[in-house]
């Protein structure tokens, strides 16, 4: 589903953040991406949704070749990827409900469908009572739940989450993980960047996970274990 083949990446003329990355992220897998702060985890995720393109090497995402993808091809592949951003990225003046429904509005889905899906997902993440609050009125954990609902609303094939448990307490982290695992059981691929090793251990107790580690610009697969 995502294939890196000799991918190298640097910002502008800067140092090499990723070098010679060759790996495949398979459809429907549960993947963690770990490594120290500044190692390039967020950069790797940006490449996966083609918010960045490789400086060298080949990258293919859902059959789309990075070197050839035009704006329409990138938009199409982003519809298959639900993204939970590290920094939330909510529109402050819209309610939680409208923020969650926004991806469908952008796609031109009918209002009734948008409302039904947003309501269902907001319930699913346990925010039913907060649907009409503004983002500024939510706690860190509530914001992450809302971000997950928004990521899932377009029925993506893959959910990417960048440090989803970075600013939440342990209990909320475990709840977010269990929502991601439920999505995985329903056939979605999951890719989570985190340096929370407790989270990785908790996931491993439930399902086989693939752990990728970024170190010195190299991405190493740590094997599929329970
Ligand atoms: N837009 C950018 N321009 C230049 N350098 C960047 C940019 N974003 C990140 N970097 C640098 O790239 C490296 C990897 O960053 P990042 O991918 O955010 O790491 P991580 O998510 O693992 O903490 C860091 O040294 C960071 O300072
Ligand atoms: Mg990061």
PDB file of C-alpha atoms and ligand atoms in Angstrom:
ATOM      1  CA  UNK A   1       0.000   0.000   0.000  1.00  0.00           C
ATOM      2  CA  UNK A   2       2.939   2.332   0.759  1.00  0.00           C
ATOM      3  CA  UNK A   3       6.262   1.423  -0.821  1.00  0.00           C
ATOM      4  CA  UNK A   4       9.510   3.239  -0.135  1.00  0.00           C
ATOM      5  CA  UNK A   5      12.333   2.283  -2.461  1.00  0.00           C
ATOM      6  CA  UNK A   6      15.686   3.916  -1.749  1.00  0.00           C
ATOM      7  CA  UNK A   7      13.946   7.059  -0.497  1.00  0.00           C
ATOM      8  CA  UNK A   8      16.075   9.937   0.636  1.00  0.00           C
ATOM      9  CA  UNK A   9      14.709  13.153   2.088  1.00  0.00           C
ATOM     10  CA  UNK A  10      16.112  16.539   3.028  1.00  0.00           C
ATOM     11  CA  UNK A  11      14.340  19.839   3.639  1.00  0.00           C
ATOM     12  CA  UNK A  12      15.637  22.332   1.057  1.00  0.00           C
ATOM     13  CA  UNK A  13      19.388  22.101   0.983  1.00  0.00           C
ATOM     14  CA  UNK A  14      19.559  20.860   4.582  1.00  0.00           C
ATOM     15  CA  UNK A  15      20.905  17.677   6.049  1.00  0.00           C
ATOM     16  CA  UNK A  16      19.587  14.262   5.122  1.00  0.00           C
ATOM     17  CA  UNK A  17      16.644  13.432   7.400  1.00  0.00           C
ATOM     18  CA  UNK A  18      15.941  10.054   5.774  1.00  0.00           C
ATOM     19  CA  UNK A  19      18.422   8.038   3.755  1.00  0.00           C
ATOM     20  CA  UNK A  20      18.020   4.911   1.661  1.00  0.00           C
ATOM     21  CA  UNK A  21      14.645   4.001   3.129  1.00  0.00           C
ATOM     22  CA  UNK A  22      13.275   0.847   1.499  1.00  0.00           C
ATOM     23  CA  UNK A  23      10.236  -0.765   3.067  1.00  0.00           C
ATOM     24  CA  UNK A  24       6.621  -1.625   2.450  1.00  0.00           C
ATOM     25  CA  UNK A  25       3.711  -0.774   4.683  1.00  0.00           C
ATOM     26  CA  UNK A  26       1.090  -3.355   3.900  1.00  0.00           C
ATOM     27  CA  UNK A  27      -2.638  -2.779   3.630  1.00  0.00           C
ATOM     28  CA  UNK A  28      -4.533  -3.523   6.813  1.00  0.00           C
ATOM     29  CA  UNK A  29      -1.469  -3.775   9.064  1.00  0.00           C
ATOM     30  CA  UNK A  30      -1.000  -2.195  12.480  1.00  0.00           C
ATOM     31  CA  UNK A  31       2.235  -0.218  12.438  1.00  0.00           C
ATOM     32  CA  UNK A  32       4.114   1.905  14.895  1.00  0.00           C
ATOM     33  CA  UNK A  33       6.829   4.348  13.928  1.00  0.00           C
ATOM     34  CA  UNK A  34       9.151   5.164  16.767  1.00  0.00           C
ATOM     35  CA  UNK A  35      12.446   6.915  17.364  1.00  0.00           C
ATOM     36  CA  UNK A  36      13.780   9.881  19.316  1.00  0.00           C
ATOM     37  CA  UNK A  37      12.389  13.384  19.014  1.00  0.00           C
ATOM     38  CA  UNK A  38      13.673  15.009  15.815  1.00  0.00           C
ATOM     39  CA  UNK A  39      14.436  11.619  14.229  1.00  0.00           C
ATOM     40  CA  UNK A  40      12.072  12.252  11.312  1.00  0.00           C
ATOM     41  CA  UNK A  41       8.819  10.537  12.310  1.00  0.00           C
ATOM     42  CA  UNK A  42       6.568  13.428  11.290  1.00  0.00           C
ATOM     43  CA  UNK A  43       8.605  13.834   8.106  1.00  0.00           C
ATOM     44  CA  UNK A  44       8.077  10.150   7.271  1.00  0.00           C
ATOM     45  CA  UNK A  45       4.311  10.540   7.788  1.00  0.00           C
ATOM     46  CA  UNK A  46       4.236  13.641   5.558  1.00  0.00           C
ATOM     47  CA  UNK A  47       5.893  11.574   2.816  1.00  0.00           C
ATOM     48  CA  UNK A  48       3.241   8.861   3.263  1.00  0.00           C
ATOM     49  CA  UNK A  49       0.477  11.346   2.393  1.00  0.00           C
ATOM     50  CA  UNK A  50       2.653  13.135  -0.174  1.00  0.00           C
ATOM     51  CA  UNK A  51       2.637  16.397   1.736  1.00  0.00           C
ATOM     52  CA  UNK A  52       6.353  16.063   0.954  1.00  0.00           C
ATOM     53  CA  UNK A  53       8.049  14.271  -1.941  1.00  0.00           C
ATOM     54  CA  UNK A  54      11.288  12.278  -1.771  1.00  0.00           C
ATOM     55  CA  UNK A  55      14.518  14.092  -2.616  1.00  0.00           C
ATOM     56  CA  UNK A  56      15.646  10.838  -4.259  1.00  0.00           C
ATOM     57  CA  UNK A  57      14.324   7.307  -4.639  1.00  0.00           C
ATOM     58  CA  UNK A  58      10.831   6.037  -5.395  1.00  0.00           C
ATOM     59  CA  UNK A  59       7.694   6.291  -3.298  1.00  0.00           C
ATOM     60  CA  UNK A  60       4.376   4.756  -4.200  1.00  0.00           C
ATOM     61  CA  UNK A  61       1.232   5.253  -2.128  1.00  0.00           C
ATOM     62  CA  UNK A  62      -1.937   3.345  -3.064  1.00  0.00           C
ATOM     63  CA  UNK A  63      -0.474   2.822  -6.509  1.00  0.00           C
ATOM     64  CA  UNK A  64       0.319   6.523  -7.010  1.00  0.00           C
ATOM     65  CA  UNK A  65       3.934   7.242  -7.908  1.00  0.00           C
ATOM     66  CA  UNK A  66       5.263  10.316  -6.048  1.00  0.00           C
ATOM     67  CA  UNK A  67       7.361  11.423  -9.012  1.00  0.00           C
ATOM     68  CA  UNK A  68       4.299  11.505 -11.274  1.00  0.00           C
ATOM     69  CA  UNK A  69       1.458  12.465  -8.962  1.00  0.00           C
ATOM     70  CA  UNK A  70      -0.358  15.675  -9.861  1.00  0.00           C
ATOM     71  CA  UNK A  71      -2.616  17.601  -7.470  1.00  0.00           C
ATOM     72  CA  UNK A  72      -5.666  15.485  -8.378  1.00  0.00           C
ATOM     73  CA  UNK A  73      -3.817  12.223  -7.754  1.00  0.00           C
ATOM     74  CA  UNK A  74      -2.598  13.492  -4.381  1.00  0.00           C
ATOM     75  CA  UNK A  75      -6.109  14.635  -3.437  1.00  0.00           C
ATOM     76  CA  UNK A  76      -7.453  11.200  -4.396  1.00  0.00           C
ATOM     77  CA  UNK A  77      -4.902   9.323  -2.297  1.00  0.00           C
ATOM     78  CA  UNK A  78      -5.486  11.631   0.684  1.00  0.00           C
ATOM     79  CA  UNK A  79      -9.134  10.589   0.628  1.00  0.00           C
ATOM     80  CA  UNK A  80      -7.890   7.086   1.401  1.00  0.00           C
ATOM     81  CA  UNK A  81      -5.822   8.287   4.369  1.00  0.00           C
ATOM     82  CA  UNK A  82      -7.356   9.659   7.564  1.00  0.00           C
ATOM     83  CA  UNK A  83      -4.881  11.844   9.416  1.00  0.00           C
ATOM     84  CA  UNK A  84      -4.728  12.621  13.138  1.00  0.00           C
ATOM     85  CA  UNK A  85      -2.362  15.596  13.322  1.00  0.00           C
ATOM     86  CA  UNK A  86      -0.105  16.242  16.279  1.00  0.00           C
ATOM     87  CA  UNK A  87      -1.371  19.820  16.533  1.00  0.00           C
ATOM     88  CA  UNK A  88      -5.103  19.148  16.103  1.00  0.00           C
ATOM     89  CA  UNK A  89      -5.749  21.555  13.234  1.00  0.00           C
ATOM     90  CA  UNK A  90      -9.339  22.371  14.160  1.00  0.00           C
ATOM     91  CA  UNK A  91     -11.160  25.408  12.877  1.00  0.00           C
ATOM     92  CA  UNK A  92     -11.673  27.405  16.072  1.00  0.00           C
ATOM     93  CA  UNK A  93     -14.976  29.000  15.101  1.00  0.00           C
ATOM     94  CA  UNK A  94     -16.662  25.696  14.208  1.00  0.00           C
ATOM     95  CA  UNK A  95     -18.172  23.284  16.733  1.00  0.00           C
ATOM     96  CA  UNK A  96     -16.672  19.851  17.286  1.00  0.00           C
ATOM     97  CA  UNK A  97     -19.567  18.481  15.240  1.00  0.00           C
ATOM     98  CA  UNK A  98     -18.870  20.769  12.273  1.00  0.00           C
ATOM     99  CA  UNK A  99     -15.131  20.136  12.473  1.00  0.00           C
ATOM    100  CA  UNK A 100     -15.694  16.379  12.354  1.00  0.00           C
ATOM    101  CA  UNK A 101     -18.100  16.738   9.425  1.00  0.00           C
ATOM    102  CA  UNK A 102     -15.811  19.131   7.524  1.00  0.00           C
ATOM    103  CA  UNK A 103     -13.963  16.563   5.371  1.00  0.00           C
ATOM    104  CA  UNK A 104     -17.314  15.385   3.995  1.00  0.00           C
ATOM    105  CA  UNK A 105     -18.446  18.969   3.396  1.00  0.00           C
ATOM    106  CA  UNK A 106     -15.271  19.636   1.418  1.00  0.00           C
ATOM    107  CA  UNK A 107     -16.017  16.554  -0.652  1.00  0.00           C
ATOM    108  CA  UNK A 108     -19.511  17.803  -1.371  1.00  0.00           C
ATOM    109  CA  UNK A 109     -21.412  15.075   0.510  1.00  0.00           C
ATOM    110  CA  UNK A 110     -25.106  15.848   1.110  1.00  0.00           C
ATOM    111  CA  UNK A 111     -25.931  17.536   4.441  1.00  0.00           C
ATOM    112  CA  UNK A 112     -28.007  14.633   5.714  1.00  0.00           C
ATOM    113  CA  UNK A 113     -25.175  12.172   5.150  1.00  0.00           C
ATOM    114  CA  UNK A 114     -22.669  14.517   6.791  1.00  0.00           C
ATOM    115  CA  UNK A 115     -24.835  14.932   9.865  1.00  0.00           C
ATOM    116  CA  UNK A 116     -25.556  11.218  10.217  1.00  0.00           C
ATOM    117  CA  UNK A 117     -21.914  10.192   9.910  1.00  0.00           C
ATOM    118  CA  UNK A 118     -20.581  12.938  12.168  1.00  0.00           C
ATOM    119  CA  UNK A 119     -23.156  12.095  14.843  1.00  0.00           C
ATOM    120  CA  UNK A 120     -22.304   8.399  14.687  1.00  0.00           C
ATOM    121  CA  UNK A 121     -18.553   8.947  14.911  1.00  0.00           C
ATOM    122  CA  UNK A 122     -18.808  11.528  17.689  1.00  0.00           C
ATOM    123  CA  UNK A 123     -20.806   8.993  19.712  1.00  0.00           C
ATOM    124  CA  UNK A 124     -18.271   6.296  18.867  1.00  0.00           C
ATOM    125  CA  UNK A 125     -15.358   8.310  20.267  1.00  0.00           C
ATOM    126  CA  UNK A 126     -17.421   9.144  23.371  1.00  0.00           C
ATOM    127  CA  UNK A 127     -17.931  12.853  22.708  1.00  0.00           C
ATOM    128  CA  UNK A 128     -21.708  12.817  22.302  1.00  0.00           C
ATOM    129  CA  UNK A 129     -22.211  15.311  25.118  1.00  0.00           C
ATOM    130  CA  UNK A 130     -19.562  17.696  23.725  1.00  0.00           C
ATOM    131  CA  UNK A 131     -20.623  17.780  20.078  1.00  0.00           C
ATOM    132  CA  UNK A 132     -21.654  21.440  20.151  1.00  0.00           C
ATOM    133  CA  UNK A 133     -18.665  22.728  22.098  1.00  0.00           C
ATOM    134  CA  UNK A 134     -15.927  24.712  20.383  1.00  0.00           C
ATOM    135  CA  UNK A 135     -12.451  23.171  20.113  1.00  0.00           C
ATOM    136  CA  UNK A 136     -11.090  25.676  22.660  1.00  0.00           C
ATOM    137  CA  UNK A 137     -13.523  24.276  25.239  1.00  0.00           C
ATOM    138  CA  UNK A 138     -12.218  20.709  24.982  1.00  0.00           C
ATOM    139  CA  UNK A 139      -9.486  18.997  26.988  1.00  0.00           C
ATOM    140  CA  UNK A 140      -6.434  17.530  25.246  1.00  0.00           C
ATOM    141  CA  UNK A 141      -7.930  14.043  25.384  1.00  0.00           C
ATOM    142  CA  UNK A 142     -11.279  15.223  24.005  1.00  0.00           C
ATOM    143  CA  UNK A 143      -9.493  16.999  21.156  1.00  0.00           C
ATOM    144  CA  UNK A 144      -7.672  13.805  20.242  1.00  0.00           C
ATOM    145  CA  UNK A 145     -10.957  11.872  20.197  1.00  0.00           C
ATOM    146  CA  UNK A 146     -12.463  14.525  17.960  1.00  0.00           C
ATOM    147  CA  UNK A 147      -9.393  14.374  15.713  1.00  0.00           C
ATOM    148  CA  UNK A 148      -9.841  10.618  15.405  1.00  0.00           C
ATOM    149  CA  UNK A 149     -13.526  10.988  14.496  1.00  0.00           C
ATOM    150  CA  UNK A 150     -12.591  13.556  11.834  1.00  0.00           C
ATOM    151  CA  UNK A 151      -9.851  11.268  10.464  1.00  0.00           C
ATOM    152  CA  UNK A 152     -12.270   8.366  10.083  1.00  0.00           C
ATOM    153  CA  UNK A 153     -15.253  10.183   8.624  1.00  0.00           C
ATOM    154  CA  UNK A 154     -14.356   9.754   4.961  1.00  0.00           C
ATOM    155  CA  UNK A 155     -14.054   5.949   5.387  1.00  0.00           C
ATOM    156  CA  UNK A 156     -10.303   5.898   4.695  1.00  0.00           C
ATOM    157  CA  UNK A 157      -8.311   2.691   4.176  1.00  0.00           C
ATOM    158  CA  UNK A 158      -5.463   3.873   6.381  1.00  0.00           C
ATOM    159  CA  UNK A 159      -5.411   5.966   9.567  1.00  0.00           C
ATOM    160  CA  UNK A 160      -2.185   7.837  10.285  1.00  0.00           C
ATOM    161  CA  UNK A 161      -1.745   9.359  13.749  1.00  0.00           C
ATOM    162  CA  UNK A 162       1.184  11.577  14.718  1.00  0.00           C
ATOM    163  CA  UNK A 163       1.893  11.262  18.462  1.00  0.00           C
ATOM    164  CA  UNK A 164      -1.811  10.861  19.256  1.00  0.00           C
ATOM    165  CA  UNK A 165      -1.135  10.267  22.939  1.00  0.00           C
ATOM    166  CA  UNK A 166       1.524  12.941  23.380  1.00  0.00           C
ATOM    167  CA  UNK A 167      -0.624  15.253  25.505  1.00  0.00           C
ATOM    168  CA  UNK A 168      -3.117  12.943  27.169  1.00  0.00           C
ATOM    169  CA  UNK A 169      -3.212  10.916  30.384  1.00  0.00           C
ATOM    170  CA  UNK A 170      -2.648   7.163  30.419  1.00  0.00           C
ATOM    171  CA  UNK A 171      -6.322   6.282  30.635  1.00  0.00           C
ATOM    172  CA  UNK A 172      -7.143   8.396  27.576  1.00  0.00           C
ATOM    173  CA  UNK A 173      -4.121   6.975  25.736  1.00  0.00           C
ATOM    174  CA  UNK A 174      -5.421   3.444  26.308  1.00  0.00           C
ATOM    175  CA  UNK A 175      -8.901   4.456  25.144  1.00  0.00           C
ATOM    176  CA  UNK A 176      -7.526   6.045  21.974  1.00  0.00           C
ATOM    177  CA  UNK A 177      -5.501   2.912  21.339  1.00  0.00           C
ATOM    178  CA  UNK A 178      -8.561   0.715  21.736  1.00  0.00           C
ATOM    179  CA  UNK A 179     -10.457   2.849  19.193  1.00  0.00           C
ATOM    180  CA  UNK A 180      -7.562   2.491  16.745  1.00  0.00           C
ATOM    181  CA  UNK A 181      -7.497  -1.253  17.354  1.00  0.00           C
ATOM    182  CA  UNK A 182     -11.223  -1.466  16.666  1.00  0.00           C
ATOM    183  CA  UNK A 183     -10.645   0.267  13.335  1.00  0.00           C
ATOM    184  CA  UNK A 184      -7.885  -2.216  12.596  1.00  0.00           C
ATOM    185  CA  UNK A 185     -10.219  -5.133  13.339  1.00  0.00           C
ATOM    186  CA  UNK A 186     -12.563  -3.646  10.769  1.00  0.00           C
ATOM    187  CA  UNK A 187      -9.827  -3.902   8.160  1.00  0.00           C
ATOM    188  CA  UNK A 188      -8.256  -0.437   8.301  1.00  0.00           C
ATOM    189  CA  UNK A 189      -4.507  -0.009   8.186  1.00  0.00           C
ATOM    190  CA  UNK A 190      -3.095   1.964  11.136  1.00  0.00           C
ATOM    191  CA  UNK A 191       0.218   3.811  11.327  1.00  0.00           C
ATOM    192  CA  UNK A 192       1.044   5.584  14.601  1.00  0.00           C
ATOM    193  CA  UNK A 193       4.150   7.691  15.238  1.00  0.00           C
ATOM    194  CA  UNK A 194       4.971   7.637  18.926  1.00  0.00           C
ATOM    195  CA  UNK A 195       7.792   7.490  21.398  1.00  0.00           C
ATOM    196  CA  UNK A 196       5.390   6.041  23.978  1.00  0.00           C
ATOM    197  CA  UNK A 197       6.763   2.516  24.438  1.00  0.00           C
ATOM    198  CA  UNK A 198       4.070   1.675  26.954  1.00  0.00           C
ATOM    199  CA  UNK A 199       1.514   2.253  24.197  1.00  0.00           C
ATOM    200  CA  UNK A 200       3.383  -0.107  21.873  1.00  0.00           C
ATOM    201  CA  UNK A 201       3.523  -2.775  24.589  1.00  0.00           C
ATOM    202  CA  UNK A 202      -0.196  -2.379  25.250  1.00  0.00           C
ATOM    203  CA  UNK A 203      -0.952  -2.835  21.533  1.00  0.00           C
ATOM    204  CA  UNK A 204       1.304  -5.881  21.291  1.00  0.00           C
ATOM    205  CA  UNK A 205      -0.649  -7.607  24.004  1.00  0.00           C
ATOM    206  CA  UNK A 206      -3.718  -7.467  21.761  1.00  0.00           C
ATOM    207  CA  UNK A 207      -2.565  -7.880  18.185  1.00  0.00           C
ATOM    208  CA  UNK A 208       0.515  -8.517  16.044  1.00  0.00           C
ATOM    209  CA  UNK A 209       2.092  -5.137  15.351  1.00  0.00           C
ATOM    210  CA  UNK A 210       4.926  -4.019  13.127  1.00  0.00           C
ATOM    211  CA  UNK A 211       7.330  -1.564  14.737  1.00  0.00           C
ATOM    212  CA  UNK A 212       9.482   0.657  12.546  1.00  0.00           C
ATOM    213  CA  UNK A 213      12.259   2.598  14.219  1.00  0.00           C
ATOM    214  CA  UNK A 214      13.936   5.700  12.777  1.00  0.00           C
ATOM    215  CA  UNK A 215      17.483   6.220  13.836  1.00  0.00           C
ATOM    216  CA  UNK A 216      20.151   8.317  12.114  1.00  0.00           C
ATOM    217  CA  UNK A 217      17.956   8.647   9.044  1.00  0.00           C
ATOM    218  CA  UNK A 218      17.483   4.898   8.643  1.00  0.00           C
ATOM    219  CA  UNK A 219      14.153   3.179   9.168  1.00  0.00           C
ATOM    220  CA  UNK A 220      14.559  -0.291  10.624  1.00  0.00           C
ATOM    221  CA  UNK A 221      11.787  -2.853  10.858  1.00  0.00           C
ATOM    222  CA  UNK A 222      11.767  -4.426  14.281  1.00  0.00           C
ATOM    223  CA  UNK A 223       9.755  -7.435  13.173  1.00  0.00           C
ATOM    224  CA  UNK A 224       6.251  -8.610  13.668  1.00  0.00           C
ATOM    225  CA  UNK A 225       5.851  -9.877  17.186  1.00  0.00           C
ATOM    226  CA  UNK A 226       3.129 -10.264  19.703  1.00  0.00           C
TER     227      UNK A 226
HETATM  228  N1  LIG B   1       9.695  22.210   7.612  1.00  0.00           N
HETATM  229  C1  LIG B   1      10.929  21.914   8.003  1.00  0.00           C
HETATM  230  N2  LIG B   1      12.006  22.536   7.485  1.00  0.00           N
HETATM  231  C2  LIG B   1      13.258  22.220   7.868  1.00  0.00           C
HETATM  232  N3  LIG B   1      13.568  21.274   8.766  1.00  0.00           N
HETATM  233  C3  LIG B   1      12.536  20.612   9.330  1.00  0.00           C
HETATM  234  C4  LIG B   1      11.172  20.896   8.986  1.00  0.00           C
HETATM  235  N4  LIG B   1      10.376  20.073   9.699  1.00  0.00           N
HETATM  236  C5  LIG B   1      11.206  19.305  10.466  1.00  0.00           C
HETATM  237  N5  LIG B   1      12.491  19.630  10.243  1.00  0.00           N
HETATM  238  C6  LIG B   1      13.663  19.003  10.850  1.00  0.00           C
HETATM  239  O1  LIG B   1      13.696  17.645  10.442  1.00  0.00           O
HETATM  240  C7  LIG B   1      14.095  16.795  11.498  1.00  0.00           C
HETATM  241  C8  LIG B   1      13.034  15.733  11.741  1.00  0.00           C
HETATM  242  O2  LIG B   1      11.867  16.381  12.210  1.00  0.00           O
HETATM  243  P1  LIG B   1      10.526  15.588  12.484  1.00  0.00           P
HETATM  244  O3  LIG B   1      10.184  14.793  11.284  1.00  0.00           O
HETATM  245  O4  LIG B   1       9.539  16.589  12.946  1.00  0.00           O
HETATM  246  O5  LIG B   1      10.964  14.611  13.678  1.00  0.00           O
HETATM  247  P2  LIG B   1      10.079  13.839  14.778  1.00  0.00           P
HETATM  248  O6  LIG B   1       8.657  13.882  14.319  1.00  0.00           O
HETATM  249  O7  LIG B   1      10.666  12.460  14.826  1.00  0.00           O
HETATM  250  O8  LIG B   1      10.282  14.544  16.068  1.00  0.00           O
HETATM  251  C9  LIG B   1      14.337  17.702  12.705  1.00  0.00           C
HETATM  252  O9  LIG B   1      15.711  17.973  12.755  1.00  0.00           O
HETATM  253  C10 LIG B   1      13.552  18.939  12.358  1.00  0.00           C
HETATM  254  O10 LIG B   1      14.114  20.058  12.963  1.00  0.00           O
HETATM  255 MG1  LIG B   2       6.960  14.605  15.166  1.00  0.00          MG
END
